XYZ file of C-alpha atoms in Angstrom:
736
model
C -28.333 -0.418 -3.323
C -25.760 -0.481 -0.564
C -24.673 3.086 0.221
C -21.404 2.174 1.845
C -18.358 3.403 -0.137
C -17.381 1.246 -3.111
C -14.764 -1.265 -2.058
C -11.583 -0.779 -4.053
C -8.983 -3.424 -4.681
C -5.759 -1.848 -5.907
C -3.456 -4.266 -7.644
C -0.158 -2.801 -8.754
C 1.314 -4.568 -11.766
C 4.940 -4.052 -12.800
C 5.136 -4.416 -16.566
C 8.670 -4.661 -17.990
C 8.771 -3.262 -21.496
C 10.759 -4.085 -24.540
C 12.408 -1.225 -26.389
C 12.449 -0.966 -30.161
C 15.957 -0.315 -31.480
C 16.810 2.193 -34.204
C 16.565 -0.556 -36.853
C 13.094 -1.632 -35.638
C 14.460 -4.793 -34.015
C 12.649 -5.600 -30.746
C 13.394 -7.814 -27.831
C 10.436 -9.139 -25.823
C 10.565 -8.255 -22.146
C 9.174 -10.201 -19.209
C 5.910 -8.842 -17.721
C 5.203 -9.710 -14.120
C 2.916 -8.725 -11.333
C 4.620 -6.849 -8.517
C 3.808 -7.683 -4.934
C 0.930 -9.692 -3.610
C -2.125 -9.837 -5.851
C -5.434 -10.156 -3.908
C -7.495 -13.078 -5.064
C -10.946 -12.075 -3.742
C -13.595 -9.472 -4.611
C -17.310 -8.797 -4.071
C -20.053 -8.835 -6.682
C -21.201 -5.369 -7.848
C -18.204 -3.636 -6.228
C -15.368 -2.164 -8.254
C -12.020 -3.896 -8.737
C -9.208 -1.470 -9.626
C -6.033 -2.786 -11.213
C -2.998 -0.517 -11.639
C 0.097 -1.231 -13.680
C 3.290 0.615 -14.580
C 4.968 1.075 -17.951
C 7.919 3.102 -19.156
C 7.141 6.679 -20.203
C 4.927 6.856 -23.312
C 6.441 9.280 -25.842
C 3.234 9.939 -27.744
C -0.219 10.695 -26.357
C -1.076 7.938 -23.865
C -4.784 8.741 -24.308
C -4.646 8.164 -28.060
C -5.302 4.549 -28.947
C -3.094 5.017 -32.022
C -0.107 5.536 -29.682
C -1.091 3.220 -26.838
C -3.644 0.453 -26.385
C -3.917 -1.151 -22.961
C -6.763 -3.178 -21.542
C -7.626 -6.057 -19.248
C -8.861 -9.364 -20.581
C -11.328 -10.835 -18.092
C -12.632 -14.395 -18.233
C -15.809 -14.868 -16.207
C -17.323 -17.870 -14.413
C -19.209 -18.907 -17.549
C -16.003 -18.642 -19.629
C -17.252 -15.465 -21.303
C -14.304 -13.241 -22.184
C -14.527 -9.461 -22.126
C -12.053 -6.619 -22.610
C -11.984 -3.594 -20.310
C -9.955 -0.600 -21.534
C -7.383 0.994 -19.253
C -6.722 4.713 -18.849
C -3.580 6.699 -18.136
C -3.325 7.930 -14.557
C -0.143 9.908 -15.268
C 2.788 9.816 -17.663
C 6.078 11.142 -16.196
C 9.043 11.614 -18.515
C 11.470 12.496 -15.711
C 10.700 9.273 -13.868
C 10.417 7.287 -17.085
C 7.118 6.006 -15.744
C 3.566 5.698 -17.033
C 0.931 4.584 -14.532
C -2.307 3.021 -15.775
C -5.494 1.693 -14.227
C -8.271 -0.721 -15.151
C -11.617 -0.499 -13.354
C -14.020 -3.396 -13.533
C -17.197 -4.284 -11.636
C -18.127 -7.990 -11.634
C -21.835 -8.728 -11.928
C -21.696 -12.443 -11.111
C -20.225 -14.448 -8.286
C -17.710 -17.133 -9.120
C -14.166 -17.714 -10.331
C -12.562 -15.192 -12.703
C -9.232 -14.981 -14.475
C -7.750 -11.764 -15.824
C -4.605 -10.356 -17.319
C -3.476 -7.051 -18.793
C -2.595 -6.674 -22.450
C -0.455 -3.805 -23.780
C 0.145 -2.911 -27.419
C 2.159 0.086 -28.687
C 5.165 0.893 -30.862
C 7.452 0.847 -27.818
C 5.837 -1.596 -25.402
C 4.018 -4.842 -26.028
C 3.054 -7.883 -24.004
C 0.697 -9.552 -21.552
C 0.839 -10.093 -17.824
C 0.355 -13.606 -16.504
C -3.262 -14.498 -15.773
C -4.410 -14.346 -12.165
C -7.405 -15.832 -10.399
C -10.078 -13.712 -8.762
C -12.793 -15.249 -6.605
C -15.885 -13.033 -6.512
C -18.312 -13.562 -3.663
C -21.912 -12.386 -3.261
C -22.428 -8.686 -2.567
C -25.171 -6.557 -1.076
C -25.463 -4.153 -4.031
C -27.854 -4.268 -6.971
C -25.498 -3.793 -9.895
C -26.245 -1.959 -13.112
C -29.563 -0.805 -14.534
C -30.911 -2.685 -17.565
C -34.084 -2.558 -19.583
C -36.773 -4.586 -17.824
C -37.511 -8.046 -19.136
C -41.190 -7.914 -18.097
C -42.162 -4.830 -20.127
C -40.848 -2.151 -22.514
C -41.264 0.788 -20.132
C -39.016 0.459 -17.097
C -35.580 -0.507 -15.839
C -34.389 -3.226 -13.500
C -31.105 -3.855 -11.673
C -28.822 -6.826 -12.263
C -30.028 -8.107 -8.890
C -33.620 -8.160 -10.148
C -34.786 -5.183 -8.063
C -37.132 -2.997 -10.129
C -36.469 0.712 -10.624
C -38.643 3.768 -11.207
C -36.684 6.991 -11.534
C -37.620 9.941 -9.322
C -35.609 13.129 -9.542
C -34.621 16.221 -11.492
C -31.747 17.819 -13.370
C -28.628 18.879 -11.508
C -26.835 19.644 -14.751
C -24.015 21.557 -13.090
C -22.915 23.397 -9.976
C -20.333 26.117 -9.499
C -16.873 24.781 -10.424
C -18.152 21.204 -10.219
C -17.968 21.373 -6.425
C -18.623 18.000 -4.811
C -19.919 19.811 -1.712
C -22.520 21.642 -3.766
C -23.557 18.452 -5.531
C -23.841 16.842 -2.099
C -26.469 19.413 -1.062
C -28.685 18.407 -3.954
C -28.040 14.687 -3.689
C -28.808 14.783 0.040
C -32.131 16.510 -0.649
C -32.877 13.921 -3.308
C -31.970 11.026 -1.025
C -33.988 12.382 1.910
C -37.098 12.745 -0.252
C -37.216 9.341 -1.868
C -35.442 10.333 -5.099
C -32.949 8.146 -6.935
C -32.160 9.891 -10.230
C -30.455 13.031 -11.574
C -29.132 14.304 -14.890
C -25.632 15.802 -15.029
C -23.793 17.475 -17.905
C -20.206 17.359 -19.156
C -19.414 20.514 -21.152
C -17.231 23.614 -21.275
C -18.256 24.756 -17.779
C -19.111 21.414 -16.145
C -16.551 18.600 -15.896
C -14.630 20.041 -18.918
C -12.793 16.846 -19.738
C -11.568 17.841 -23.216
C -11.562 21.643 -23.399
C -7.820 22.284 -23.334
C -5.692 20.633 -26.010
C -7.539 18.223 -28.258
C -7.090 14.645 -27.106
C -5.603 15.641 -23.739
C -7.924 15.160 -20.788
C -8.178 17.529 -17.863
C -7.121 15.628 -14.749
C -8.936 17.942 -12.321
C -12.197 17.542 -14.227
C -11.660 13.779 -14.415
C -11.024 13.509 -10.664
C -14.054 15.712 -9.909
C -16.242 13.295 -11.862
C -14.708 10.408 -9.899
C -15.822 12.138 -6.700
C -19.296 12.774 -8.089
C -19.788 9.088 -8.882
C -18.578 8.133 -5.404
C -21.093 10.595 -3.967
C -23.874 9.218 -6.148
C -23.090 5.715 -4.868
C -23.247 6.903 -1.256
C -26.567 8.670 -1.795
C -28.200 6.053 -4.029
C -28.547 8.443 -6.996
C -28.380 7.120 -10.574
C -27.149 9.547 -13.208
C -28.022 10.251 -16.795
C -24.544 11.488 -17.710
C -24.798 13.886 -20.657
C -21.490 13.975 -22.540
C -21.966 17.262 -24.419
C -24.462 19.987 -25.305
C -25.479 21.885 -28.434
C -23.593 25.010 -27.342
C -20.285 23.242 -27.958
C -21.044 23.441 -31.677
C -22.867 26.782 -31.662
C -21.104 29.481 -33.649
C -23.820 32.149 -33.393
C -24.697 34.059 -30.271
C -26.594 31.997 -27.719
C -29.267 33.307 -25.418
C -27.588 31.771 -22.362
C -23.927 32.446 -23.266
C -23.697 28.831 -24.342
C -22.101 29.445 -27.765
C -18.705 27.759 -27.285
C -17.632 26.746 -30.789
C -14.892 29.376 -30.687
C -13.404 27.700 -27.603
C -13.923 24.133 -28.821
C -10.612 22.238 -29.251
C -12.073 20.551 -32.360
C -12.235 23.992 -34.033
C -9.411 24.611 -36.526
C -8.866 27.983 -34.837
C -7.908 26.055 -31.700
C -5.687 23.625 -33.591
C -8.448 21.083 -34.243
C -9.446 19.448 -37.539
C -12.869 21.111 -38.022
C -13.470 24.311 -39.979
C -17.208 24.223 -39.272
C -19.347 22.607 -36.571
C -20.701 20.225 -39.217
C -17.172 18.887 -39.799
C -17.241 17.477 -36.272
C -19.498 14.665 -37.487
C -17.646 13.749 -40.678
C -13.957 14.641 -40.368
C -11.970 11.395 -39.832
C -9.635 12.951 -37.261
C -12.557 14.430 -35.318
C -14.264 11.047 -35.254
C -11.024 9.379 -34.096
C -10.510 11.887 -31.282
C -14.130 11.584 -30.178
C -13.864 7.797 -30.033
C -10.708 8.198 -27.940
C -12.709 10.332 -25.513
C -15.500 7.761 -25.344
C -12.896 5.094 -24.625
C -11.401 7.179 -21.816
C -14.856 7.788 -20.313
C -15.661 4.083 -20.410
C -12.255 3.132 -18.988
C -12.453 5.598 -16.106
C -16.186 5.720 -15.298
C -17.815 2.713 -16.931
C -17.242 0.674 -13.775
C -19.884 2.702 -11.910
C -23.369 1.191 -11.544
C -24.536 4.710 -10.687
C -24.318 5.737 -14.321
C -27.851 4.982 -15.445
C -27.132 6.028 -19.033
C -24.651 7.843 -21.234
C -26.422 10.662 -23.101
C -24.415 11.575 -26.203
C -25.904 15.041 -26.746
C -28.132 17.559 -25.061
C -30.581 19.085 -27.543
C -28.554 18.557 -30.690
C -29.766 16.881 -33.867
C -26.629 14.901 -34.565
C -26.632 12.995 -37.879
C -28.261 9.600 -37.545
C -25.275 7.917 -39.208
C -22.907 9.434 -36.636
C -25.178 8.440 -33.761
C -25.343 4.898 -35.054
C -21.563 4.691 -35.386
C -21.001 6.029 -31.876
C -23.633 3.874 -30.203
C -22.146 0.791 -31.870
C -18.632 1.806 -30.798
C -19.646 2.711 -27.259
C -21.410 -0.605 -26.780
C -18.451 -2.516 -28.246
C -15.894 -1.099 -25.794
C -18.049 -1.098 -22.652
C -18.559 -4.535 -21.086
C -20.639 -2.956 -18.302
C -23.244 -2.053 -20.953
C -24.748 1.081 -19.426
C -27.755 2.306 -21.364
C -27.345 4.872 -24.148
C -29.544 7.818 -25.082
C -29.404 11.318 -26.555
C -31.719 14.324 -26.728
C -32.867 16.216 -29.781
C -32.683 19.846 -30.774
C -35.766 21.963 -31.333
C -38.535 20.926 -31.418
C -37.419 17.929 -29.330
C -40.405 15.765 -30.251
C -39.906 12.032 -30.865
C -43.004 11.959 -33.094
C -41.157 13.631 -35.979
C -39.900 11.558 -38.916
C -36.263 12.540 -38.453
C -36.463 11.848 -34.728
C -37.954 8.444 -35.395
C -34.796 7.418 -37.223
C -32.808 8.239 -34.084
C -35.038 6.347 -31.682
C -35.230 3.348 -33.995
C -31.473 2.827 -33.699
C -30.863 -0.591 -32.164
C -28.474 0.622 -29.466
C -30.396 3.782 -28.577
C -31.874 2.370 -25.383
C -33.928 5.272 -23.984
C -36.203 7.701 -25.834
C -35.856 11.208 -24.425
C -38.028 14.306 -24.791
C -37.750 17.838 -23.404
C -41.147 19.417 -22.736
C -41.869 22.935 -21.508
C -45.401 24.128 -20.828
C -44.943 27.360 -22.796
C -44.676 25.118 -25.889
C -47.202 22.508 -24.774
C -49.808 25.012 -23.588
C -51.765 25.123 -20.328
C -52.940 21.551 -20.844
C -49.377 20.225 -20.539
C -50.423 17.356 -18.250
C -52.625 15.886 -20.970
C -49.955 16.596 -23.596
C -47.396 14.693 -21.526
C -49.736 11.759 -20.955
C -50.767 11.538 -24.607
C -47.236 11.884 -25.952
C -46.208 8.997 -23.744
C -49.154 6.814 -24.627
C -49.411 7.423 -28.362
C -45.952 8.643 -29.335
C -43.040 7.681 -27.137
C -44.307 4.211 -26.244
C -44.453 3.360 -29.937
C -40.714 2.692 -29.989
C -41.068 -0.178 -27.483
C -38.286 1.321 -25.363
C -38.192 3.094 -22.006
C -38.796 6.826 -22.385
C -38.371 9.855 -20.183
C -39.131 13.572 -20.130
C -35.532 14.502 -19.358
C -36.325 18.219 -19.064
C -39.480 20.003 -17.941
C -40.339 23.505 -16.836
C -43.041 26.116 -17.097
C -41.026 28.093 -19.622
C -37.888 27.156 -21.544
C -36.784 30.780 -21.762
C -37.757 32.033 -18.306
C -36.908 30.686 -14.879
C -39.769 28.943 -13.070
C -39.036 31.087 -10.002
C -40.471 34.113 -11.852
C -43.621 32.258 -12.913
C -44.155 30.738 -9.460
C -42.619 33.278 -7.039
C -44.587 31.872 -4.090
C -43.258 28.353 -4.681
C -46.599 26.578 -4.980
C -45.022 23.931 -7.202
C -48.224 23.310 -9.169
C -46.605 22.551 -12.530
C -43.737 20.603 -10.922
C -46.237 18.451 -9.045
C -48.475 17.846 -12.055
C -45.518 17.007 -14.286
C -44.181 14.229 -12.070
C -47.616 12.630 -11.808
C -48.499 13.085 -15.485
C -45.196 11.508 -16.514
C -45.866 8.584 -14.185
C -49.212 7.712 -15.807
C -47.771 8.396 -19.265
C -45.778 5.183 -18.848
C -42.398 6.920 -18.576
C -39.494 5.149 -16.844
C -39.245 8.008 -14.357
C -40.665 11.356 -13.388
C -40.356 14.382 -15.631
C -37.019 15.969 -14.699
C -37.498 19.631 -13.838
C -34.778 21.896 -15.226
C -34.714 24.669 -12.599
C -32.878 22.830 -9.831
C -30.752 25.660 -8.400
C -33.113 28.642 -8.586
C -36.495 27.019 -8.034
C -36.758 23.530 -6.545
C -34.234 23.822 -3.737
C -34.740 27.485 -2.665
C -38.532 27.098 -2.852
C -38.339 23.877 -0.788
C -40.364 21.763 -3.227
C -38.803 18.362 -2.543
C -41.837 17.184 -0.573
C -43.663 16.640 -3.868
C -41.162 13.895 -4.704
C -41.392 12.423 -1.213
C -45.134 11.867 -1.428
C -44.812 10.182 -4.800
C -42.034 7.874 -3.626
C -44.079 6.717 -0.628
C -47.073 5.857 -2.771
C -45.039 3.952 -5.368
C -42.963 1.889 -2.953
C -44.962 -1.320 -3.414
C -45.149 -1.485 -7.217
C -43.266 -4.080 -9.293
C -41.828 -2.156 -12.250
C -40.582 -5.361 -13.847
C -44.066 -6.832 -14.149
C -46.435 -6.823 -17.133
C -47.548 -3.330 -18.173
C -50.603 -1.867 -19.883
C -52.515 1.381 -20.112
C -55.907 1.282 -18.396
C -59.054 2.412 -20.193
C -61.441 4.456 -18.076
C -64.590 6.435 -18.580
C -64.458 10.163 -18.042
C -64.646 11.489 -14.498
C -68.344 11.961 -13.804
C -70.430 13.821 -11.230
C -73.681 12.794 -9.483
C -76.913 13.301 -11.456
C -78.350 15.746 -8.932
C -75.298 17.962 -9.448
C -75.179 17.477 -13.222
C -78.773 18.591 -13.827
C -77.970 22.003 -12.330
C -74.731 22.407 -14.263
C -74.313 23.897 -17.743
C -72.390 22.144 -20.529
C -68.719 23.080 -20.651
C -66.511 24.352 -23.477
C -63.440 22.495 -24.694
C -60.575 24.860 -25.473
C -57.720 23.298 -27.429
C -54.500 25.321 -27.390
C -51.976 24.820 -30.152
C -48.250 24.249 -30.004
C -45.729 26.720 -31.365
C -43.317 24.636 -33.460
C -41.792 25.552 -36.774
C -40.792 22.990 -39.356
C -41.995 19.464 -39.851
C -45.525 19.021 -38.514
C -46.025 16.099 -36.152
C -49.269 14.190 -35.616
C -52.185 16.230 -36.912
C -55.296 14.193 -36.074
C -57.034 14.271 -32.690
C -60.222 12.957 -31.117
C -62.289 15.164 -28.833
C -64.001 12.863 -26.346
C -67.385 13.649 -24.848
C -65.763 14.310 -21.482
C -63.604 17.005 -23.095
C -60.343 15.093 -23.196
C -58.207 15.201 -26.335
C -56.723 11.965 -27.627
C -53.673 11.944 -29.860
C -49.981 12.726 -29.613
C -49.427 16.074 -27.947
C -51.579 18.923 -29.180
C -51.968 20.467 -32.642
C -49.242 22.521 -34.261
C -50.450 26.087 -34.731
C -49.086 26.537 -38.260
C -51.319 25.691 -41.219
C -48.963 25.857 -44.183
C -50.056 26.592 -47.714
C -48.977 25.437 -51.139
C -45.604 27.206 -50.943
C -44.501 24.737 -48.280
C -45.862 21.417 -49.494
C -43.093 19.432 -47.760
C -44.418 20.450 -44.336
C -48.054 21.148 -45.208
C -50.607 19.233 -43.118
C -54.233 19.837 -42.262
C -55.476 20.110 -38.681
C -58.074 17.387 -38.077
C -60.469 16.838 -35.166
C -62.781 13.857 -34.856
C -65.585 14.617 -32.419
C -68.780 13.110 -31.027
C -71.244 15.826 -30.039
C -74.368 15.005 -28.081
C -76.069 18.132 -29.470
C -75.536 20.614 -32.322
C -72.862 23.161 -31.453
C -70.117 25.259 -32.927
C -66.354 25.490 -33.120
C -64.644 28.858 -32.675
C -61.351 29.087 -34.562
C -59.004 31.798 -33.353
C -56.791 33.149 -36.147
C -53.484 34.549 -34.950
C -50.926 35.664 -37.533
C -50.920 35.372 -41.332
C -47.784 35.387 -43.479
C -48.029 36.832 -47.012
C -51.353 35.244 -47.874
C -53.521 32.382 -46.710
C -56.955 30.955 -47.367
C -58.595 29.032 -44.542
C -60.880 26.229 -45.712
C -63.047 24.345 -43.190
C -64.531 20.960 -43.998
C -66.909 18.672 -42.120
C -66.720 15.035 -43.178
C -64.757 16.151 -46.236
C -67.364 18.665 -47.393
C -66.379 22.312 -47.542
C -68.489 24.456 -45.197
C -66.414 27.659 -44.994
C -63.736 29.463 -46.968
C -62.025 32.598 -45.714
C -59.296 34.496 -47.577
C -56.737 36.039 -45.211
C -54.679 38.633 -47.056
C -51.767 40.721 -45.778
C -50.404 44.142 -46.687
C -49.294 47.498 -45.372
C -51.337 49.914 -43.300
C -54.933 49.188 -42.339
C -56.935 46.131 -43.326
C -58.885 43.256 -41.819
C -55.875 42.709 -39.585
C -55.010 44.489 -36.329
C -51.295 44.994 -36.950
C -49.069 44.764 -40.020
C -45.320 44.246 -40.182
C -43.026 44.131 -43.201
C -40.353 41.408 -43.119
C -37.470 42.759 -45.158
C -35.464 39.538 -45.046
C -38.270 37.709 -46.891
C -39.821 40.697 -48.703
C -43.329 40.031 -47.406
C -45.896 41.225 -44.897
C -47.039 39.366 -41.803
C -50.235 40.538 -40.153
C -51.774 39.952 -36.729
C -55.456 39.095 -37.019
C -56.614 37.829 -33.599
C -59.933 36.961 -35.251
C -62.559 34.389 -34.243
C -64.340 32.385 -36.934
C -67.483 30.408 -35.992
C -68.212 27.058 -37.613
C -71.573 25.321 -36.895
C -71.174 21.651 -35.898
C -73.805 18.939 -36.360
C -74.409 16.493 -33.539
C -72.993 12.977 -33.526
C -69.672 11.630 -34.846
C -68.035 13.838 -37.438
C -64.654 15.064 -38.632
C -63.697 18.751 -38.601
C -60.779 19.620 -40.902
C -58.903 22.934 -41.112
C -56.845 23.452 -44.264
C -54.932 26.288 -45.912
C -55.320 26.643 -49.673
C -53.259 29.836 -49.805
C -49.565 30.199 -50.478
C -47.897 30.842 -47.126
C -49.067 30.109 -43.571
C -51.721 31.043 -41.019
C -51.429 30.382 -37.280
C -54.379 28.852 -35.454
C -53.991 29.905 -31.818
C -56.804 27.796 -30.407
C -59.954 25.906 -31.339
C -62.893 25.981 -28.925
C -65.786 23.514 -29.041
C -68.549 25.551 -27.422
C -70.846 23.803 -24.945
C -69.443 20.443 -26.013
C -69.001 18.613 -22.694
C -72.175 17.209 -21.141
C -72.834 18.349 -17.591
C -72.559 14.752 -16.353
C -68.771 15.030 -16.767
C -66.742 16.647 -14.028
C -64.020 19.168 -14.936
C -61.349 16.601 -14.147
C -59.174 14.081 -15.941
C -58.152 10.543 -15.055
C -55.322 8.386 -16.367
C -54.190 4.965 -15.217
C -51.570 2.301 -15.759
C -51.250 -1.289 -14.657
C -47.860 -2.724 -13.775
C -47.033 -5.920 -11.941
C -50.702 -6.775 -11.312
C -51.654 -3.474 -9.650
C -53.440 -0.505 -11.175
C -52.520 3.099 -10.408
C -54.771 6.070 -11.211
C -54.194 9.797 -11.068
C -57.231 12.092 -10.976
C -56.586 15.799 -11.568
C -58.744 18.898 -11.361
C -58.530 20.399 -14.870
C -58.819 23.905 -13.447
C -55.407 23.582 -11.784
C -52.425 23.695 -14.129
C -50.427 26.814 -13.226
C -49.598 28.431 -9.861
C -52.077 31.279 -10.426
C -55.051 28.967 -11.039
C -57.920 29.072 -8.552
C -58.588 25.793 -6.781
C -62.163 24.563 -6.581
C -63.091 21.493 -4.543
C -64.495 18.460 -6.370
C -66.870 16.195 -4.455
C -68.905 13.136 -5.340
C -66.940 12.317 -8.499
C -66.542 8.783 -9.840
C -65.209 6.947 -12.885
C -65.411 3.443 -14.335
C -62.478 1.154 -15.104
C -63.312 -0.611 -18.346
C -62.639 -4.037 -19.875
C -61.828 -5.993 -16.706
C -61.711 -9.754 -17.141
C -61.337 -11.026 -13.558
C -64.321 -11.721 -11.315
C -62.655 -10.990 -7.992
C -63.021 -7.983 -5.752
C -60.460 -5.201 -5.641
C -58.816 -3.373 -2.772
C -58.829 0.368 -3.402
C -56.468 2.703 -1.532
C -56.719 6.483 -2.070
C -53.722 8.748 -1.371
C -52.942 12.394 -0.844
C -50.417 13.025 -3.635
C -48.336 15.547 -1.681
C -47.951 13.818 1.672
C -48.150 10.278 0.307
C -50.543 9.351 3.119
C -53.599 7.157 2.613
C -56.877 9.078 2.924
C -59.387 6.244 2.498
C -59.727 2.632 1.457
C -62.497 0.290 0.390
C -63.263 -2.938 -1.438
C -64.867 -2.544 -4.878
C -66.700 -5.209 -6.872
C -66.789 -5.125 -10.689
C -70.020 -5.550 -12.611
C -70.065 -6.792 -16.204
C -66.433 -5.929 -16.811
C -66.600 -2.482 -15.212
C -65.254 -1.362 -11.863
C -66.721 1.846 -10.501
C -64.367 3.876 -8.321
C -65.804 6.639 -6.153
C -63.312 9.480 -5.730
C -62.934 11.068 -2.278
C -63.326 14.870 -2.171
C -60.201 16.653 -3.437
C -58.978 20.087 -4.466
C -56.109 19.694 -6.918
C -55.491 15.989 -7.474
C -55.649 12.582 -5.848
C -54.307 9.098 -6.611
C -55.246 5.513 -5.911
C -53.787 2.039 -6.173
C -56.162 -0.797 -7.026
C -55.148 -4.409 -6.573
C -57.136 -7.637 -6.921
C -57.703 -9.285 -3.561
C -56.149 -12.532 -4.735
C -52.813 -10.745 -5.266
C -52.527 -9.878 -1.584
């Protein structure tokens, strides 16, 4: 996109009003343009039209008191309406100044006029011609036509998002935002996520329905800056703290200060009333209309995100997405993000993502929830969960710990988890990189932007609007002479700490040690007291030799009975009681609020496993719950398989693979060099040779290249020596 400032065409319209008399008799007044009206504009650059009315006695930002918009007739005779917003309303001068902002997306001849409807003023301006010529910009981002995963500009240029959160800066300072956006721009990034809330662009945190002009102007400046730097924003319109009445861990509980609260003169006695009170809904729609009128012109708004981490009622979300789309002719994408546990695989979440006008599926993933194997969790959630909605998806927040700053976990600034997350999200099929949350305390002070730079260099030649598919590969293997001197390896499966509805509960343990399925297992095995959320934990496996599974029992609530089945046949039953004092547990604690005991066991239970394909099921026949901390398949992985993972995608005719050393997930992990590894690409149909280019994932520089020839539908790729990870792009020779 062109980074020169957006060209602005200011057209001042003088609108003469009619005045209603005391007996409700009205006399129509003439409405005319004042001064010379420019007749030319440029495609993808904003046209701003100002007009003047007499002072509005009511609230000019309330559509019930004042409705003003431009009617625009395009080259194809399509007619759209663009709402106007109040610039200022001055009683002393008897003047109300308004503005319409519109960005044409096609060249050609336009006509437009302004329409005003209120109790005191009504009428239309004469129509004027506007000739729109070609521009050098790219326009707005849309869902790609060639696949369900990515975005593309109006111009046809494909887009893959690279960036992180910059949710807020001190006092919304444009200069501070510029520091981050400059770093992003200089390192090949094009995307950021920004919040509007009580402490960041507080548009509606004074009187309800009255918009803060300083906050509004600051957001104008931010969008201008984003245009200059080529950064596209997921603009989050509010966060869960706005409706939080209890004490928040981050001082985010702002319900007491919320203008919708009845204590502040609003219509809502409780946070829940926000979603059902008619006046609250009317005021919120007014705010959406103002946001569209003032900021909807900007192509640098990638998407409007209705909520950060709040489970808004599906009916409300549907109503607001329908309304937002109906008033916004620029049609920016719409998304939201869910409250704990944030996972799109849940039934309730599915209803949100199935909404017709919910354009982007969003998930927040932190490795303290996902476990040390977060790269695989991210890849699998993309492949088997998020992609199921046939919409672009993104990991809009990521970090090593949701409750603790990444700078404390990685004080030396190695960036291991940051690096792995952006590559794992890429091969998950996401529309952009995982967006790290710790922008101000971790990424910038630790100077970690080079990780984004390397990725951007490698991806520069891919067509994100082309056909997409996930690539099937074998496991990463090692040479026979190395394998025969190597012992079989354990597979340790960590569980995920999520309370409530259990997500996917069935997983396949491949012979190379990889785990297929959405995410990783939920640790809680519920008993008969919680039938609505009770699910077994199921593992399908394919062992090359007899072995055993070691089940680590964590905590037990009240009472549980672990039952283990193989192929549906019970092979083990273990009662897990609780109580005061000493027992089979290591620690006991009485929970007064529930009148029960919870006991820490930290106990391993061995289960013999027969060789071959079988199903291991863990069930709880007791009343309450037991937590399974991890399940380890001892000696499961044959020595022929390297301790590495590989995932690949194909987009626009080229294949991209990421190979990662499984030993490297967190900054404290010890790096061990991998040499002589290889893997096979399966199910190829073409008979041509392939060009293979291997890249250093940090620098983005090519490290080797070769031509590979498939044999019987398989293409063997030999991996250059690497320590942490490495990537390659494979393209058929006929494409080049």
